[in-house]
Amino acid sequence: MIRLAIGTLRRHRGAYAGTFLAALLAVALLSGGGLLLASVLTATPPADRFAAAAVVVSGERAVTVETVTHKKKKDKDKVKRKVKTERLTGAGTLPTGLAARLADLPGVAAAVPDLAFPVEVTAKGRALRGADGAPVVGHGWASAGLTPYTLRNGNPPGRGEAVLDADLAARAGLTTGAEITVTSRTGVRALRISGIAAPAGRDGLPAQGALFVADTEAAALSGLDGPTAIGILAAPGAGDLRAAVEAAIAGQAPAGQAPAGQAPAGQANAGQANAGQATAGGSTVVREVTVLTGDDRVRADLPGALPDYIAPISIFGFLIGITAFAAVFVLTGTVTLGVRQRLRELALLRTAGATPGQLRRLLSLESLLLAGCAAIPGAPLGIVAAETVAARFRRLGAVPPQFTVQINPLVLIAAAAAGLLVTAVAARIAGRRAARIAPTQALTETAVTPAGGQFTRVLSAAVAAGGAVAVLTFVPLGGPFGMGMSFVSSALLLCAVAALGPIAVRPLTAVVSRLLGAGPVGRLAGQVTRAEPRRVAAVAVPLVLMFAINATMLLNSRMLTGIAAGEQAARTAPATAQVTAPQGLALSTAETVMAVDGITGAAATIPTRIVVVAGGKPEDHAAQGLLITGTQPALDLGFTAGGLPDGGFAASRYLAGLYDWTVGQDIELRLADGHRVQLRLTGVYDRSRGFGDAVLPAALIAAHDPRGLVRGISVRYDPGTAERIRAAGPGVIVTPSSATEAAGDAQEQQGAWELMVAVTLGFTAIAILNTFAIATTGRRREFAGLRLAGATTGQLHRLAAREALIVVTAGLALGALITGIVVGTFSVAQDGVFRVIVDPATYATMAAGVAALGLLAGVLPARVLLRRQALPALTDDQ
Amino acid sequence: MRNAVVEVLDVTKTYPGGGARALDGVSVAFAAGTFCAVMGPSGSGKSTLLHCAAGLDRPDTGRVVLAGEEIGTLREPRLTQVRRRRVGFVFQSYHLMDSLSVWHNVLLPQRLAGVRPDRGWAKDVIRRVGLAGREDDRPARLSGGQRQRVALARALAGRPEVIFADEPTGALDLATGREVLQLLREAVDGLGATIVMVTHDPAAAAWADRVVFLADGRVAGELAAPTADLVAARMTAVSAR
């Protein structure tokens, strides 16, 4: 059997090239996407700031909710534990007395309270950042010993002084004695550089620059009321300190339940190890003081100082979702087409005495051989693809600059295995009916696929379409999963179209071919396409795929950007201008600016994130701290209920709907550092895009978000005030409201989407060329017959072009239908407006691109085939 | 020969990589209104001769005159244009378009030629080959003999100067083959068609007016008013040489 399989593969080299190529690309895409995802999932922080500490005690870094369900079954109590975690964007603090207690433990040389807080440093009028735009993190000088940073020159920082790491100092050309301006949430300070420090063997740590201030000033500068971590340095000869540290922490904490609904101050609560627990709807929020050793120590660092791999995980997860779908979809189609083209040969094998089982095995074996061969170059190609995409994403800022692709052999093997599996399954399904050809039928009906299967087709299409309708109907597309779900629904609709295949294509070609069927060649093209709905479907479906998937993603992302920009404009409409500073403004500075004479209304916003625990699941959301002054509104959030918070908070319509909140309710929220607050919902607003889903008091956010800086102030003022504003806040920029741009991360998102579209566009384009080529090689005989009937090569070229035109038109019509359904529903879910085209230029470009590619793909292989075969093939041994 | 429709003069043809000459100085003429068979053992060059004579292939040297037009030196697409106007084909493997109905298959060459098809004649021809009522069927639903009749109807529908038939009965059983040969014979006798048929079957050749024998790329004699026995005897002699 294997020899026969190898034999047929060798003989049909041309026909198999297409399947081989499809399998190769599929494996490449799967392994590329897999590598990227595996790399972000396993990405480790580039350096450990706590390298010198034996044990690190960390404050809260995540909200962990544990749900315990009891199931009574035959007197047996089954306990099911479900733990869900949401990372915090800030760092929780530890009680101030803890370090002193830990320092007394035997074997502990020192317990160093570590403060880590983001700062903005300006030197010589320019913002100072680390390598690849890494943030600068401030610490007390005591923290230097945890890495350790040692002084290269100068002295430890005293009052009004700072020590910079050597890398930062070199970037700005700063030496001891130079002046820098440091902005943190507590305000702006001018500091003098007293010395330059560096970790052993390098100038600084990757991904974070370090600024050290005097330990006595660290608390005031950071606004923290306790250390964010405690680094424990072991005394020489000390054993494992971990257990002792854990015991010491547990011993000092009162065990038991904290009364629910009573929110103690975060700091007072944070020191309890596994103890302070609050019940939240049957679930328990676990507040942990974590004791970390080894590679885990790095987790105690400030979240913002570590490269963020959470966003890339969802991006790459999505990327692999899309590419895997496209790859599997295309591969299945190609294999099916390849098998169908060999029906004649399969039938002959039947007459030669092959049993259906043998044919099926032959097909499986062949496809496995092919996919196996394809996987060998496919996997390395996947590495190249992953590197290319990673490089592009790094430039876009969608992944941290430190991100590297880890070449994981397991991923490559898994991708190859997936390619093999898909190919084998597709061959098996395609061969199932072919193998059933009765030997007697073989001679007379060789060229015709056994009919039937209509029921299966319609049923599977109905299931897929039903799934799509369900997704579009029941999933809130306006939420963060909207994009993903719109992709899922268009994928399901595509499956429905692919399953229907000829049934969907037939009525379309019937109409289209008559419209385009002028002239003798056009008429022939019409007859051929009408007569062969299967072949038309096989080549039209990749076109549908290309248009529907890419247009949906592109149009939806354009739509979101457009709506966000619209809401941004509507929000700031009442304002005369936006006041910003490149470094951000401390809330106190913002208050000074807002108090400038002539300003009649102002709204300062501090971007942050909050975590809401509901149903045993913590979920984080974008939010803003908001400070409103003046008598006239400068920010219009479009309230649908209630109004602006005054000590309470407001939520977006989406958030209020998600959690079923009503105005007047008291809601428990967790701030960026894990601090728990109970706030009354005062209003529900509409214009949340590019802004955030909750609005909280600015002072609260400034105190609990480690950055805590005002990003912008919407101001409304009388003419001539702009100058006074500039004078009030050093370095502030006043931009008229009309000239403001969309938020930066919206553009970043758009860039990531467009790159994803580029990847799938490339793949689907190759798939289209490939499918057309396979379909055309299968028509050698038909072309020969036409030549013998008197067709000139020119006529055959025109025939191929005309057929391609019909196929492209049918494919685009189906693609436009799917896109219309998904984009239209998505659009209504966003803001109630029904849009299908969204962006005429994008739509037209997509359609024209797909059409041009389809025509090219239809014409080129025919040309090659006819050139290779200047004379009609008269041999009968095909 | 005064009224020759096809004249092949001193034609040689070597296939690339083929070594020996497929045709080695062949001269033969086919008269209008006659049914002529070309016979020879495998590799004798009979199919090559047919391809050259029909303008499907170009000879290396020598001339081919089809209906008074020198076609040996014509290039595509002119060659195709001459061919579809002057020549009809019937092949062993039918070469019908599976995606077209019988009716459209029959009209295809004229459509491709941009000629207004003679529908009445086409209907007549389909009736004559015994396929009346099957016009809307696809070739896939027809038997081998019926498909060959479609091919013949298609060849006749264009009123060509000459019809080339390459082993037209090769894929058919004896009885069906005989019916097809009968139709070819009737086309010559009743419709005045000219047919050149390549075959290796003496029984089929016996239906012709004249048999030309080929061996090793050369003409090895001919036979007028053949019978199956005569042809078979001559073939044995030719093959033995």
PDB file of N, CA, C and O in Angstrom, chain A residues 359-381:
ATOM      1  N   LEU A 359      -9.016   1.948  -0.798  1.00  0.00           N
ATOM      2  CA  LEU A 359      -8.942   3.295  -1.370  1.00  0.00           C
ATOM      3  C   LEU A 359      -8.828   4.331  -0.274  1.00  0.00           C
ATOM      4  O   LEU A 359      -8.038   5.259  -0.355  1.00  0.00           O
ATOM      5  N   ARG A 360      -9.643   4.155   0.765  1.00  0.00           N
ATOM      6  CA  ARG A 360      -9.603   5.114   1.869  1.00  0.00           C
ATOM      7  C   ARG A 360      -8.228   5.121   2.499  1.00  0.00           C
ATOM      8  O   ARG A 360      -7.661   6.167   2.797  1.00  0.00           O
ATOM      9  N   ARG A 361      -7.681   3.908   2.679  1.00  0.00           N
ATOM     10  CA  ARG A 361      -6.360   3.835   3.294  1.00  0.00           C
ATOM     11  C   ARG A 361      -5.312   4.475   2.383  1.00  0.00           C
ATOM     12  O   ARG A 361      -4.410   5.160   2.832  1.00  0.00           O
ATOM     13  N   LEU A 362      -5.482   4.229   1.077  1.00  0.00           N
ATOM     14  CA  LEU A 362      -4.542   4.818   0.118  1.00  0.00           C
ATOM     15  C   LEU A 362      -4.571   6.348   0.237  1.00  0.00           C
ATOM     16  O   LEU A 362      -3.525   6.994   0.321  1.00  0.00           O
ATOM     17  N   LEU A 363      -5.796   6.877   0.283  1.00  0.00           N
ATOM     18  CA  LEU A 363      -5.921   8.339   0.361  1.00  0.00           C
ATOM     19  C   LEU A 363      -5.319   8.883   1.659  1.00  0.00           C
ATOM     20  O   LEU A 363      -4.602   9.879   1.655  1.00  0.00           O
ATOM     21  N   SER A 364      -5.611   8.205   2.762  1.00  0.00           N
ATOM     22  CA  SER A 364      -5.079   8.665   4.041  1.00  0.00           C
ATOM     23  C   SER A 364      -3.553   8.625   4.020  1.00  0.00           C
ATOM     24  O   SER A 364      -2.882   9.557   4.457  1.00  0.00           O
ATOM     25  N   LEU A 365      -3.049   7.531   3.502  1.00  0.00           N
ATOM     26  CA  LEU A 365      -1.600   7.340   3.488  1.00  0.00           C
ATOM     27  C   LEU A 365      -0.927   8.403   2.629  1.00  0.00           C
ATOM     28  O   LEU A 365       0.067   9.017   3.024  1.00  0.00           O
ATOM     29  N   GLU A 366      -1.511   8.600   1.455  1.00  0.00           N
ATOM     30  CA  GLU A 366      -0.965   9.631   0.562  1.00  0.00           C
ATOM     31  C   GLU A 366      -0.939  10.984   1.237  1.00  0.00           C
ATOM     32  O   GLU A 366       0.068  11.692   1.212  1.00  0.00           O
ATOM     33  N   SER A 367      -2.081  11.318   1.870  1.00  0.00           N
ATOM     34  CA  SER A 367      -2.160  12.647   2.469  1.00  0.00           C
ATOM     35  C   SER A 367      -1.190  12.760   3.634  1.00  0.00           C
ATOM     36  O   SER A 367      -0.585  13.815   3.848  1.00  0.00           O
ATOM     37  N   LEU A 368      -1.015  11.662   4.371  1.00  0.00           N
ATOM     38  CA  LEU A 368      -0.067  11.713   5.481  1.00  0.00           C
ATOM     39  C   LEU A 368       1.356  11.898   4.966  1.00  0.00           C
ATOM     40  O   LEU A 368       2.130  12.676   5.522  1.00  0.00           O
ATOM     41  N   LEU A 369       1.676  11.173   3.891  1.00  0.00           N
ATOM     42  CA  LEU A 369       3.009  11.330   3.303  1.00  0.00           C
ATOM     43  C   LEU A 369       3.231  12.778   2.875  1.00  0.00           C
ATOM     44  O   LEU A 369       4.258  13.385   3.174  1.00  0.00           O
ATOM     45  N   LEU A 370       2.209  13.296   2.187  1.00  0.00           N
ATOM     46  CA  LEU A 370       2.307  14.672   1.687  1.00  0.00           C
ATOM     47  C   LEU A 370       2.474  15.664   2.826  1.00  0.00           C
ATOM     48  O   LEU A 370       3.383  16.493   2.823  1.00  0.00           O
ATOM     49  N   ALA A 371       1.572  15.556   3.802  1.00  0.00           N
ATOM     50  CA  ALA A 371       1.613  16.511   4.905  1.00  0.00           C
ATOM     51  C   ALA A 371       2.905  16.344   5.691  1.00  0.00           C
ATOM     52  O   ALA A 371       3.479  17.319   6.178  1.00  0.00           O
ATOM     53  N   GLY A 372       3.371  15.106   5.788  1.00  0.00           N
ATOM     54  CA  GLY A 372       4.630  14.865   6.483  1.00  0.00           C
ATOM     55  C   GLY A 372       5.776  15.573   5.794  1.00  0.00           C
ATOM     56  O   GLY A 372       6.595  16.245   6.427  1.00  0.00           O
ATOM     57  N   CYS A 373       5.818  15.440   4.473  1.00  0.00           N
ATOM     58  CA  CYS A 373       6.871  16.121   3.710  1.00  0.00           C
ATOM     59  C   CYS A 373       6.713  17.630   3.829  1.00  0.00           C
ATOM     60  O   CYS A 373       7.693  18.364   3.905  1.00  0.00           O
ATOM     61  N   ALA A 374       5.458  18.091   3.845  1.00  0.00           N
ATOM     62  CA  ALA A 374       5.216  19.533   3.903  1.00  0.00           C
ATOM     63  C   ALA A 374       5.612  20.109   5.252  1.00  0.00           C
ATOM     64  O   ALA A 374       6.024  21.261   5.351  1.00  0.00           O
ATOM     65  N   ALA A 375       5.491  19.279   6.285  1.00  0.00           N
ATOM     66  CA  ALA A 375       5.784  19.785   7.631  1.00  0.00           C
ATOM     67  C   ALA A 375       7.267  20.084   7.789  1.00  0.00           C
ATOM     68  O   ALA A 375       7.652  20.942   8.583  1.00  0.00           O
ATOM     69  N   ILE A 376       8.106  19.378   7.032  1.00  0.00           N
ATOM     70  CA  ILE A 376       9.557  19.552   7.213  1.00  0.00           C
ATOM     71  C   ILE A 376      10.002  20.973   6.855  1.00  0.00           C
ATOM     72  O   ILE A 376      10.671  21.620   7.651  1.00  0.00           O
ATOM     73  N   PRO A 377       9.607  21.504   5.693  1.00  0.00           N
ATOM     74  CA  PRO A 377       9.939  22.925   5.480  1.00  0.00           C
ATOM     75  C   PRO A 377       8.948  23.857   6.162  1.00  0.00           C
ATOM     76  O   PRO A 377       9.267  25.011   6.399  1.00  0.00           O
ATOM     77  N   GLY A 378       7.747  23.355   6.492  1.00  0.00           N
ATOM     78  CA  GLY A 378       6.714  24.214   7.072  1.00  0.00           C
ATOM     79  C   GLY A 378       7.086  24.729   8.441  1.00  0.00           C
ATOM     80  O   GLY A 378       6.893  25.899   8.751  1.00  0.00           O
ATOM     81  N   ALA A 379       7.652  23.851   9.263  1.00  0.00           N
ATOM     82  CA  ALA A 379       7.987  24.256  10.630  1.00  0.00           C
ATOM     83  C   ALA A 379       9.049  25.366  10.658  1.00  0.00           C
ATOM     84  O   ALA A 379       8.851  26.376  11.332  1.00  0.00           O
ATOM     85  N   PRO A 380      10.170  25.204   9.921  1.00  0.00           N
ATOM     86  CA  PRO A 380      11.133  26.318   9.908  1.00  0.00           C
ATOM     87  C   PRO A 380      10.540  27.603   9.339  1.00  0.00           C
ATOM     88  O   PRO A 380      10.838  28.698   9.826  1.00  0.00           O
ATOM     89  N   LEU A 381       9.656  27.444   8.364  1.00  0.00           N
ATOM     90  CA  LEU A 381       9.006  28.628   7.795  1.00  0.00           C
ATOM     91  C   LEU A 381       8.156  29.314   8.864  1.00  0.00           C
ATOM     92  O   LEU A 381       8.061  30.541   8.904  1.00  0.00           O
TER      93      LEU A 381
END
